[in-house]
Amino acid sequence: MNQRTTTKLAATGAAALAILPATAFAQEVSETQFVLNSFLFLFGGVLVMFMAAGFCMLEAGLVRSKNVADICLKNVALYSLAGVAYYFIGYELMYGVGEGGWIGRLAVWSPSELASDETISLESGYASTSDWFFQMVFVATAASIVSGAVAERVKLTPFLLFVLVLTGIIYPIQGAWSWGGGFLKTLGFSDFAGSTIVHAAGGWAALTGVLILGARTGRYDEEGGIHPMPASNVPLATLGVFILWLGWFGFNGASQLALGSAADVVAVSQIFANTNMAAAGGVLGAFVYCKARFGRVDLSLVLNGALGGLVTITAEPLTPSIGQAILFGSMGGLLVSVATPLLDKFKIDDVVGAIPVHLFAGTFGTLLVPLTNAEASFVTQMIGILCVAAFVVPLSALTWMGLKLTLGIRLPAEEEITGSDLAEIGLVAYPEFQNLTTPTAEPVAPATSSAAALPAE
Amino acid sequence: MNQRTTTKLAATGAAALAILPATAFAQEVSETQFVLNSFLFLFGGVLVMFMAAGFCMLEAGLVRSKNVADICLKNVALYSLAGVAYYFIGYELMYGVGEGGWIGRLAVWSPSELASDETISLESGYASTSDWFFQMVFVATAASIVSGAVAERVKLTPFLLFVLVLTGIIYPIQGAWSWGGGFLKTLGFSDFAGSTIVHAAGGWAALTGVLILGARTGRYDEEGGIHPMPASNVPLATLGVFILWLGWFGFNGASQLALGSAADVVAVSQIFANTNMAAAGGVLGAFVYCKARFGRVDLSLVLNGALGGLVTITAEPLTPSIGQAILFGSMGGLLVSVATPLLDKFKIDDVVGAIPVHLFAGTFGTLLVPLTNAEASFVTQMIGILCVAAFVVPLSALTWMGLKLTLGIRLPAEEEITGSDLAEIGLVAYPEFQNLTTPTAEPVAPATSSAAALPAE
Amino acid sequence: MNQRTTTKLAATGAAALAILPATAFAQEVSETQFVLNSFLFLFGGVLVMFMAAGFCMLEAGLVRSKNVADICLKNVALYSLAGVAYYFIGYELMYGVGEGGWIGRLAVWSPSELASDETISLESGYASTSDWFFQMVFVATAASIVSGAVAERVKLTPFLLFVLVLTGIIYPIQGAWSWGGGFLKTLGFSDFAGSTIVHAAGGWAALTGVLILGARTGRYDEEGGIHPMPASNVPLATLGVFILWLGWFGFNGASQLALGSAADVVAVSQIFANTNMAAAGGVLGAFVYCKARFGRVDLSLVLNGALGGLVTITAEPLTPSIGQAILFGSMGGLLVSVATPLLDKFKIDDVVGAIPVHLFAGTFGTLLVPLTNAEASFVTQMIGILCVAAFVVPLSALTWMGLKLTLGIRLPAEEEITGSDLAEIGLVAYPEFQNLTTPTAEPVAPATSSAAALPAE
């Protein structure tokens, strides 16, 4: 049973009851509600599915051209693998958990009803397959977070094996604790659409990978210098952010899990508005910070600022006012802007900034929940954050280490310099534009650019 | 109160009554209607939000590579700013107007109901936040129109300050006159989804900006020569048009403002079909014109032809037959094709063709309304067009001039030649492909090209 | 009458009756159903419309840069033309057919009801214009399939004339036989969302075109060598596949043709899940095949593998379990991977792999239907496939030959080498990056690449 669903339906059902007298047509009304609730999952799920394209474009735009085809392949493959893993193992590990428990059961998922059934029970309130579809696209998001952080030096097959473990085992087990109805839910941990459960969990997995993999060759030098490795295709990265922004309406909005009553649609409306305005706040937060701090505006920080705002509001997109959503989002955008250069100080080489965006802003957003949602407390939020970290970090580390000791996880240095595209796929992303006469494609940096320090590679 | 909404709901309510007897289940029916009406706003709003990506890709594809990152930043930032300005000032200036009035009130918007309310009144027919979300993405569209026209030489911060005035003050006040229920509505001015209110208004603001800014350096020479400055990324511009086309189903379709009755869904269906076919007509109009006039087809005119068709049908997407929609759209596409070179004759340097598309086709479409909608008259349409122009042009001019005299609105010539990306952001969009050894990236024009005349820069 | 619609509605109506007693509120319930059914067409139709962008990006990414603007123009124009042709001729040829017949009537389509009607009959179950919109975007898909296969050497105008015949005459007539309620429907041929009717039909038209056009200059040499002509923009092609994947939820999901009952939404949910998982299966099938066969993974095969999985499941996305969907999809992906190099063996030069994806996987998927749908038989499926082939191939051949003998269909060799962009449009797609100093832009192939053999051109 999907406690995430059941509980919220009950809640909204109560709200609906407040305005509608119980009538003789209850059965009838509920068929329409059943349709609307299920359709919300489908509509939201489709939007979240498209986030896979958003992550792919964002990452393809941010890496150097010699690694673009490889990152495209990884994104297509990870989305596919995540669904398969979630079907065969993940879903029932996550939602087959008992109340207050910590792990579900080992079983392939199967739907509660089929269209071909003679009668369809309306009791659950939604089509079980619509719920599966929606939960499945979420797990893919968690995996997408990792690919950007470890880009440009991780080997293809070990990366995909990590995705298999993350989406089939790690994500579902920690998800069971809260959305599955397990012990974190019993404690009162509140994470509406997954700032911690999806974003921070993915962020922890990414951070672990980055640390175990090490930085890209030539990224940091002995003297503490940081060598810029500029984004190869800025409009593609921008498109990626717009697609993610679009998909987030599904991510947060359909996490209301019901559309069958006036209270539900009012809630979904608030979530849409807050989601949008938190992203806008994130953009403006990063923009103003850059302007004040550097005198000019770093587009990549602004793009990640939008995502930071989105991740921040994800833990509680329903209860804040629009003004609060703008504020929280701008704080998320600011946090990302401040934290991104800090990671480089510690030589943590996160290619696309996934760790500030998903881990930091996700954790921050989770801690903000009690400010607008009286049912949440700072202490339980903290417990939830720590439990997820305490589980995801060691399991991810174990998985990365196991892969490192067996298959190896890192491209040989010469292949990394030539580019993962040639090494792993044997083709390049832009064969007519890329400069491939030298082993590496050096970005052409103008003297007036802030990116004056070139890769040493 | 959103008169745009209330009025139309009343109209469709009447249509619905014609087929349904008043029953004891009115309350019940209307909760489903409330959900469906609100959901239409959310569905349409999401599509319109994605138009921000469409404008961004269109513009990023059409400018030269040295200005691509800057235009991406402008588009992300303007969309964010527009929402914030509309929340704090714009919405209530627009929809807080009295019947027949000309300006709303100075107030931050707040929703009529919350999901957490004990009871939710169904009387308004939709969730107030869903309406706010939908109106908010419209104002962003108006701002997006401006960015393309003034691209490649306008400074970032003054541009964004203009957006703030446009979306917080100028657009809402003129919008109050019709959609807000003000004096143009009383007069009978009819602009279903905003050919004048959104597109021509944005177009006037763009034209004013272009005139005050002046043409790009090197665009026109003393002898009347026009130097082509070719689009740097044609498939990206094409993608932008497809995304805008997609978003327009939300733009026009959800402007029906209700989905709760058979009459409403029939109306939305007609709007979808007409919107699509007007765009198709615009493509074919531009295609045939180019073929007949130049012997070959200019892709950028065809792309703008699609948009011209869309803008043309926006004033009245409901009442035309599909055949009429194709015809009107093709006339819009033709208009754009004929007008675009004319602007250059007058040395009006509109980088992406936003003025022909949004101002000319928008005005044209507004004048077509009486042909299929008996409730509109040519005279009132003309009055509406002139009132909007008479308000938007001087206020925009004042704002641009004020910015020019204080911050300056134009990049210094040397920064314009180097490119706004390096000047404003300090990075370039395609660092590995762009030729940055010379101060400007000269397009490589083949001898056989129609683009033989090169920028003199 | 749209038999495709009517029949399925009846079926789902029966399912609905099983759970709901006939009540006095039947009229009322059915207005909500009418809205929901119609909205499904609109929602699905919008997603399918966006597939036009997907095809465009896929093809623009896969062709060489000198042909990118031309393929963008073709895609925008074909989508527009398809809608016009379908409105004036196609729809009634397809759905104006009598039961068991083979051709509809020559008439311009007109809607059964208008929003302005005094009363709207709910009997048909949906708004006729919503159905028209949905069917129209399907025909555009069939045309999109052709453009990629014949890219890089077909002339613009004859190509578009072929599209006119395909979408106005060929597609509708064969579609009448099954979806229109004609003789294939009477026989029991089952093709849920068009593996044969859309994809194989488009594929046959493409194959015919490719054979009559001949291979690209320099593609094959006398000694049987095949000269790679690498994709110019890999992330754009990847984006195209993600957009197609997204659109396919509408393509298959809304082919349920109803959303008004619990049984319907359960069905749509199953279709969404199966569609996604078949695509995932296609990715994994192609991935594993490449890894096993070549030692490394060809991204373009993986992308086409996803599409192969999608086309395979399209004939029957409802009845398989998710496990079966993964299996069927992976077989489709495998088929595409094996067949693509085979075509080159026979010197069939399909630029984007449209024939394996749409014709082979479409036919394969149609043959799989009886495995999960007891109402279908292998024999009738075979008959349907052969009837469509026996009709589409000669008519397409006749059309291509007629165009060849009159206007000519192939670019002169020198124009093909210079690129169709300069020849047909007079501009290039990436003027600042493309190397146009030599008549053709040679891809820079690194020594270590599997693409070591260069175009001889």
PDB file of N, CA, C and O in Angstrom, chain B residues 307-356:
ATOM      1  N   LEU B 307       4.542  31.814 -36.303  1.00  0.00           N
ATOM      2  CA  LEU B 307       4.191  32.650 -35.156  1.00  0.00           C
ATOM      3  C   LEU B 307       3.186  33.735 -35.558  1.00  0.00           C
ATOM      4  O   LEU B 307       2.267  34.057 -34.798  1.00  0.00           O
ATOM      5  N   GLY B 308       3.351  34.276 -36.759  1.00  0.00           N
ATOM      6  CA  GLY B 308       2.401  35.272 -37.247  1.00  0.00           C
ATOM      7  C   GLY B 308       0.994  34.692 -37.337  1.00  0.00           C
ATOM      8  O   GLY B 308       0.008  35.344 -36.967  1.00  0.00           O
ATOM      9  N   GLY B 309       0.888  33.469 -37.819  1.00  0.00           N
ATOM     10  CA  GLY B 309      -0.412  32.801 -37.866  1.00  0.00           C
ATOM     11  C   GLY B 309      -0.999  32.625 -36.475  1.00  0.00           C
ATOM     12  O   GLY B 309      -2.193  32.843 -36.251  1.00  0.00           O
ATOM     13  N   LEU B 310      -0.148  32.249 -35.546  1.00  0.00           N
ATOM     14  CA  LEU B 310      -0.614  32.036 -34.173  1.00  0.00           C
ATOM     15  C   LEU B 310      -1.083  33.341 -33.535  1.00  0.00           C
ATOM     16  O   LEU B 310      -2.134  33.384 -32.886  1.00  0.00           O
ATOM     17  N   VAL B 311      -0.301  34.395 -33.705  1.00  0.00           N
ATOM     18  CA  VAL B 311      -0.696  35.674 -33.108  1.00  0.00           C
ATOM     19  C   VAL B 311      -1.999  36.175 -33.738  1.00  0.00           C
ATOM     20  O   VAL B 311      -2.872  36.709 -33.045  1.00  0.00           O
ATOM     21  N   THR B 312      -2.141  35.972 -35.045  1.00  0.00           N
ATOM     22  CA  THR B 312      -3.341  36.435 -35.742  1.00  0.00           C
ATOM     23  C   THR B 312      -4.607  35.787 -35.191  1.00  0.00           C
ATOM     24  O   THR B 312      -5.620  36.462 -34.990  1.00  0.00           O
ATOM     25  N   ILE B 313      -4.560  34.500 -34.929  1.00  0.00           N
ATOM     26  CA  ILE B 313      -5.772  33.788 -34.498  1.00  0.00           C
ATOM     27  C   ILE B 313      -6.063  34.013 -33.015  1.00  0.00           C
ATOM     28  O   ILE B 313      -7.165  33.705 -32.539  1.00  0.00           O
ATOM     29  N   THR B 314      -5.113  34.547 -32.293  1.00  0.00           N
ATOM     30  CA  THR B 314      -5.235  34.667 -30.841  1.00  0.00           C
ATOM     31  C   THR B 314      -6.366  35.603 -30.411  1.00  0.00           C
ATOM     32  O   THR B 314      -6.968  35.410 -29.348  1.00  0.00           O
ATOM     33  N   ALA B 315      -6.679  36.592 -31.232  1.00  0.00           N
ATOM     34  CA  ALA B 315      -7.766  37.509 -30.865  1.00  0.00           C
ATOM     35  C   ALA B 315      -9.124  36.823 -30.900  1.00  0.00           C
ATOM     36  O   ALA B 315     -10.050  37.244 -30.199  1.00  0.00           O
ATOM     37  N   GLU B 316      -9.247  35.805 -31.736  1.00  0.00           N
ATOM     38  CA  GLU B 316     -10.521  35.097 -31.828  1.00  0.00           C
ATOM     39  C   GLU B 316     -10.298  33.668 -32.337  1.00  0.00           C
ATOM     40  O   GLU B 316     -10.474  33.376 -33.518  1.00  0.00           O
ATOM     41  N   PRO B 317      -9.891  32.783 -31.466  1.00  0.00           N
ATOM     42  CA  PRO B 317      -9.629  31.410 -31.903  1.00  0.00           C
ATOM     43  C   PRO B 317     -10.862  30.513 -31.838  1.00  0.00           C
ATOM     44  O   PRO B 317     -10.788  29.358 -32.216  1.00  0.00           O
ATOM     45  N   LEU B 318     -11.987  31.053 -31.374  1.00  0.00           N
ATOM     46  CA  LEU B 318     -13.151  30.200 -31.129  1.00  0.00           C
ATOM     47  C   LEU B 318     -14.132  30.199 -32.285  1.00  0.00           C
ATOM     48  O   LEU B 318     -14.604  29.145 -32.710  1.00  0.00           O
ATOM     49  N   THR B 319     -14.455  31.348 -32.815  1.00  0.00           N
ATOM     50  CA  THR B 319     -15.572  31.422 -33.761  1.00  0.00           C
ATOM     51  C   THR B 319     -15.208  31.055 -35.211  1.00  0.00           C
ATOM     52  O   THR B 319     -16.105  30.642 -35.951  1.00  0.00           O
ATOM     53  N   PRO B 320     -13.976  31.190 -35.668  1.00  0.00           N
ATOM     54  CA  PRO B 320     -13.726  30.820 -37.066  1.00  0.00           C
ATOM     55  C   PRO B 320     -13.884  29.318 -37.300  1.00  0.00           C
ATOM     56  O   PRO B 320     -13.707  28.507 -36.387  1.00  0.00           O
ATOM     57  N   SER B 321     -14.224  28.979 -38.524  1.00  0.00           N
ATOM     58  CA  SER B 321     -14.145  27.577 -38.935  1.00  0.00           C
ATOM     59  C   SER B 321     -12.672  27.251 -39.159  1.00  0.00           C
ATOM     60  O   SER B 321     -11.828  28.145 -39.198  1.00  0.00           O
ATOM     61  N   ILE B 322     -12.377  25.971 -39.315  1.00  0.00           N
ATOM     62  CA  ILE B 322     -10.979  25.599 -39.567  1.00  0.00           C
ATOM     63  C   ILE B 322     -10.488  26.218 -40.864  1.00  0.00           C
ATOM     64  O   ILE B 322      -9.355  26.704 -40.954  1.00  0.00           O
ATOM     65  N   GLY B 323     -11.343  26.226 -41.863  1.00  0.00           N
ATOM     66  CA  GLY B 323     -10.956  26.858 -43.129  1.00  0.00           C
ATOM     67  C   GLY B 323     -10.609  28.335 -42.936  1.00  0.00           C
ATOM     68  O   GLY B 323      -9.612  28.821 -43.481  1.00  0.00           O
ATOM     69  N   GLN B 324     -11.431  29.012 -42.155  1.00  0.00           N
ATOM     70  CA  GLN B 324     -11.131  30.424 -41.867  1.00  0.00           C
ATOM     71  C   GLN B 324      -9.832  30.573 -41.074  1.00  0.00           C
ATOM     72  O   GLN B 324      -9.052  31.500 -41.304  1.00  0.00           O
ATOM     73  N   ALA B 325      -9.613  29.657 -40.144  1.00  0.00           N
ATOM     74  CA  ALA B 325      -8.380  29.719 -39.354  1.00  0.00           C
ATOM     75  C   ALA B 325      -7.163  29.566 -40.262  1.00  0.00           C
ATOM     76  O   ALA B 325      -6.164  30.277 -40.106  1.00  0.00           O
ATOM     77  N   ILE B 326      -7.241  28.646 -41.210  1.00  0.00           N
ATOM     78  CA  ILE B 326      -6.125  28.472 -42.153  1.00  0.00           C
ATOM     79  C   ILE B 326      -5.933  29.763 -42.949  1.00  0.00           C
ATOM     80  O   ILE B 326      -4.805  30.252 -43.103  1.00  0.00           O
ATOM     81  N   LEU B 327      -7.020  30.311 -43.408  1.00  0.00           N
ATOM     82  CA  LEU B 327      -6.948  31.545 -44.198  1.00  0.00           C
ATOM     83  C   LEU B 327      -6.379  32.712 -43.396  1.00  0.00           C
ATOM     84  O   LEU B 327      -5.438  33.394 -43.826  1.00  0.00           O
ATOM     85  N   PHE B 328      -6.924  32.933 -42.219  1.00  0.00           N
ATOM     86  CA  PHE B 328      -6.456  34.043 -41.374  1.00  0.00           C
ATOM     87  C   PHE B 328      -4.972  33.855 -41.030  1.00  0.00           C
ATOM     88  O   PHE B 328      -4.181  34.794 -41.052  1.00  0.00           O
ATOM     89  N   GLY B 329      -4.635  32.624 -40.690  1.00  0.00           N
ATOM     90  CA  GLY B 329      -3.237  32.347 -40.341  1.00  0.00           C
ATOM     91  C   GLY B 329      -2.308  32.595 -41.516  1.00  0.00           C
ATOM     92  O   GLY B 329      -1.227  33.165 -41.352  1.00  0.00           O
ATOM     93  N   SER B 330      -2.731  32.187 -42.691  1.00  0.00           N
ATOM     94  CA  SER B 330      -1.862  32.377 -43.856  1.00  0.00           C
ATOM     95  C   SER B 330      -1.702  33.863 -44.163  1.00  0.00           C
ATOM     96  O   SER B 330      -0.621  34.306 -44.571  1.00  0.00           O
ATOM     97  N   MET B 331      -2.756  34.632 -43.933  1.00  0.00           N
ATOM     98  CA  MET B 331      -2.635  36.071 -44.116  1.00  0.00           C
ATOM     99  C   MET B 331      -1.667  36.660 -43.089  1.00  0.00           C
ATOM    100  O   MET B 331      -0.868  37.559 -43.402  1.00  0.00           O
ATOM    101  N   GLY B 332      -1.728  36.148 -41.876  1.00  0.00           N
ATOM    102  CA  GLY B 332      -0.773  36.584 -40.854  1.00  0.00           C
ATOM    103  C   GLY B 332       0.662  36.240 -41.237  1.00  0.00           C
ATOM    104  O   GLY B 332       1.578  37.055 -41.073  1.00  0.00           O
ATOM    105  N   GLY B 333       0.842  35.031 -41.766  1.00  0.00           N
ATOM    106  CA  GLY B 333       2.186  34.627 -42.191  1.00  0.00           C
ATOM    107  C   GLY B 333       2.690  35.480 -43.341  1.00  0.00           C
ATOM    108  O   GLY B 333       3.875  35.837 -43.405  1.00  0.00           O
ATOM    109  N   LEU B 334       1.786  35.798 -44.239  1.00  0.00           N
ATOM    110  CA  LEU B 334       2.125  36.646 -45.378  1.00  0.00           C
ATOM    111  C   LEU B 334       2.504  38.045 -44.901  1.00  0.00           C
ATOM    112  O   LEU B 334       3.508  38.627 -45.335  1.00  0.00           O
ATOM    113  N   LEU B 335       1.702  38.563 -43.999  1.00  0.00           N
ATOM    114  CA  LEU B 335       1.960  39.895 -43.446  1.00  0.00           C
ATOM    115  C   LEU B 335       3.357  39.973 -42.842  1.00  0.00           C
ATOM    116  O   LEU B 335       4.115  40.927 -43.085  1.00  0.00           O
ATOM    117  N   VAL B 336       3.696  38.964 -42.060  1.00  0.00           N
ATOM    118  CA  VAL B 336       5.019  38.938 -41.430  1.00  0.00           C
ATOM    119  C   VAL B 336       6.119  38.890 -42.494  1.00  0.00           C
ATOM    120  O   VAL B 336       7.127  39.605 -42.394  1.00  0.00           O
ATOM    121  N   SER B 337       5.897  38.098 -43.531  1.00  0.00           N
ATOM    122  CA  SER B 337       6.916  37.961 -44.580  1.00  0.00           C
ATOM    123  C   SER B 337       7.131  39.259 -45.341  1.00  0.00           C
ATOM    124  O   SER B 337       8.249  39.600 -45.724  1.00  0.00           O
ATOM    125  N   VAL B 338       6.052  39.963 -45.581  1.00  0.00           N
ATOM    126  CA  VAL B 338       6.153  41.224 -46.318  1.00  0.00           C
ATOM    127  C   VAL B 338       6.734  42.324 -45.425  1.00  0.00           C
ATOM    128  O   VAL B 338       7.553  43.138 -45.867  1.00  0.00           O
ATOM    129  N   ALA B 339       6.330  42.316 -44.167  1.00  0.00           N
ATOM    130  CA  ALA B 339       6.705  43.425 -43.288  1.00  0.00           C
ATOM    131  C   ALA B 339       8.148  43.354 -42.807  1.00  0.00           C
ATOM    132  O   ALA B 339       8.781  44.392 -42.582  1.00  0.00           O
ATOM    133  N   THR B 340       8.664  42.144 -42.658  1.00  0.00           N
ATOM    134  CA  THR B 340      10.002  42.013 -42.078  1.00  0.00           C
ATOM    135  C   THR B 340      11.059  42.782 -42.872  1.00  0.00           C
ATOM    136  O   THR B 340      11.817  43.575 -42.286  1.00  0.00           O
ATOM    137  N   PRO B 341      11.150  42.612 -44.197  1.00  0.00           N
ATOM    138  CA  PRO B 341      12.146  43.399 -44.931  1.00  0.00           C
ATOM    139  C   PRO B 341      11.844  44.904 -44.917  1.00  0.00           C
ATOM    140  O   PRO B 341      12.767  45.718 -44.965  1.00  0.00           O
ATOM    141  N   LEU B 342      10.560  45.247 -44.806  1.00  0.00           N
ATOM    142  CA  LEU B 342      10.192  46.672 -44.765  1.00  0.00           C
ATOM    143  C   LEU B 342      10.811  47.385 -43.569  1.00  0.00           C
ATOM    144  O   LEU B 342      11.261  48.529 -43.665  1.00  0.00           O
ATOM    145  N   LEU B 343      10.805  46.703 -42.423  1.00  0.00           N
ATOM    146  CA  LEU B 343      11.380  47.310 -41.224  1.00  0.00           C
ATOM    147  C   LEU B 343      12.825  47.706 -41.464  1.00  0.00           C
ATOM    148  O   LEU B 343      13.286  48.760 -41.027  1.00  0.00           O
ATOM    149  N   ASP B 344      13.540  46.814 -42.162  1.00  0.00           N
ATOM    150  CA  ASP B 344      14.938  47.114 -42.459  1.00  0.00           C
ATOM    151  C   ASP B 344      15.065  48.345 -43.357  1.00  0.00           C
ATOM    152  O   ASP B 344      16.005  49.126 -43.214  1.00  0.00           O
ATOM    153  N   LYS B 345      14.114  48.496 -44.248  1.00  0.00           N
ATOM    154  CA  LYS B 345      14.106  49.693 -45.095  1.00  0.00           C
ATOM    155  C   LYS B 345      14.104  50.961 -44.247  1.00  0.00           C
ATOM    156  O   LYS B 345      14.736  51.953 -44.575  1.00  0.00           O
ATOM    157  N   PHE B 346      13.354  50.905 -43.152  1.00  0.00           N
ATOM    158  CA  PHE B 346      13.278  52.056 -42.256  1.00  0.00           C
ATOM    159  C   PHE B 346      14.343  52.008 -41.152  1.00  0.00           C
ATOM    160  O   PHE B 346      14.267  52.735 -40.181  1.00  0.00           O
ATOM    161  N   LYS B 347      15.297  51.114 -41.356  1.00  0.00           N
ATOM    162  CA  LYS B 347      16.398  50.957 -40.387  1.00  0.00           C
ATOM    163  C   LYS B 347      15.907  50.688 -38.968  1.00  0.00           C
ATOM    164  O   LYS B 347      16.489  51.148 -37.985  1.00  0.00           O
ATOM    165  N   ILE B 348      14.802  49.983 -38.890  1.00  0.00           N
ATOM    166  CA  ILE B 348      14.305  49.524 -37.587  1.00  0.00           C
ATOM    167  C   ILE B 348      14.862  48.120 -37.372  1.00  0.00           C
ATOM    168  O   ILE B 348      14.470  47.175 -38.049  1.00  0.00           O
ATOM    169  N   ASP B 349      15.793  48.009 -36.451  1.00  0.00           N
ATOM    170  CA  ASP B 349      16.595  46.788 -36.343  1.00  0.00           C
ATOM    171  C   ASP B 349      16.037  45.865 -35.257  1.00  0.00           C
ATOM    172  O   ASP B 349      16.454  45.900 -34.101  1.00  0.00           O
ATOM    173  N   ASP B 350      15.116  45.041 -35.675  1.00  0.00           N
ATOM    174  CA  ASP B 350      14.440  44.095 -34.785  1.00  0.00           C
ATOM    175  C   ASP B 350      15.089  42.720 -35.008  1.00  0.00           C
ATOM    176  O   ASP B 350      14.822  42.050 -36.001  1.00  0.00           O
ATOM    177  N   VAL B 351      15.924  42.312 -34.053  1.00  0.00           N
ATOM    178  CA  VAL B 351      16.805  41.158 -34.279  1.00  0.00           C
ATOM    179  C   VAL B 351      16.065  39.895 -34.687  1.00  0.00           C
ATOM    180  O   VAL B 351      16.487  39.174 -35.586  1.00  0.00           O
ATOM    181  N   VAL B 352      14.963  39.598 -34.019  1.00  0.00           N
ATOM    182  CA  VAL B 352      14.291  38.322 -34.262  1.00  0.00           C
ATOM    183  C   VAL B 352      12.976  38.467 -35.020  1.00  0.00           C
ATOM    184  O   VAL B 352      12.270  37.476 -35.235  1.00  0.00           O
ATOM    185  N   GLY B 353      12.617  39.667 -35.415  1.00  0.00           N
ATOM    186  CA  GLY B 353      11.350  39.856 -36.111  1.00  0.00           C
ATOM    187  C   GLY B 353      10.156  39.888 -35.180  1.00  0.00           C
ATOM    188  O   GLY B 353       9.031  39.541 -35.573  1.00  0.00           O
ATOM    189  N   ALA B 354      10.359  40.325 -33.961  1.00  0.00           N
ATOM    190  CA  ALA B 354       9.264  40.326 -32.984  1.00  0.00           C
ATOM    191  C   ALA B 354       8.187  41.350 -33.324  1.00  0.00           C
ATOM    192  O   ALA B 354       7.013  41.145 -33.015  1.00  0.00           O
ATOM    193  N   ILE B 355       8.577  42.442 -33.947  1.00  0.00           N
ATOM    194  CA  ILE B 355       7.594  43.497 -34.231  1.00  0.00           C
ATOM    195  C   ILE B 355       6.597  43.061 -35.310  1.00  0.00           C
ATOM    196  O   ILE B 355       5.385  43.173 -35.104  1.00  0.00           O
ATOM    197  N   PRO B 356       7.074  42.550 -36.441  1.00  0.00           N
ATOM    198  CA  PRO B 356       6.082  42.036 -37.400  1.00  0.00           C
ATOM    199  C   PRO B 356       5.202  40.942 -36.794  1.00  0.00           C
ATOM    200  O   PRO B 356       3.986  40.950 -36.967  1.00  0.00           O
TER     201      PRO B 356
END
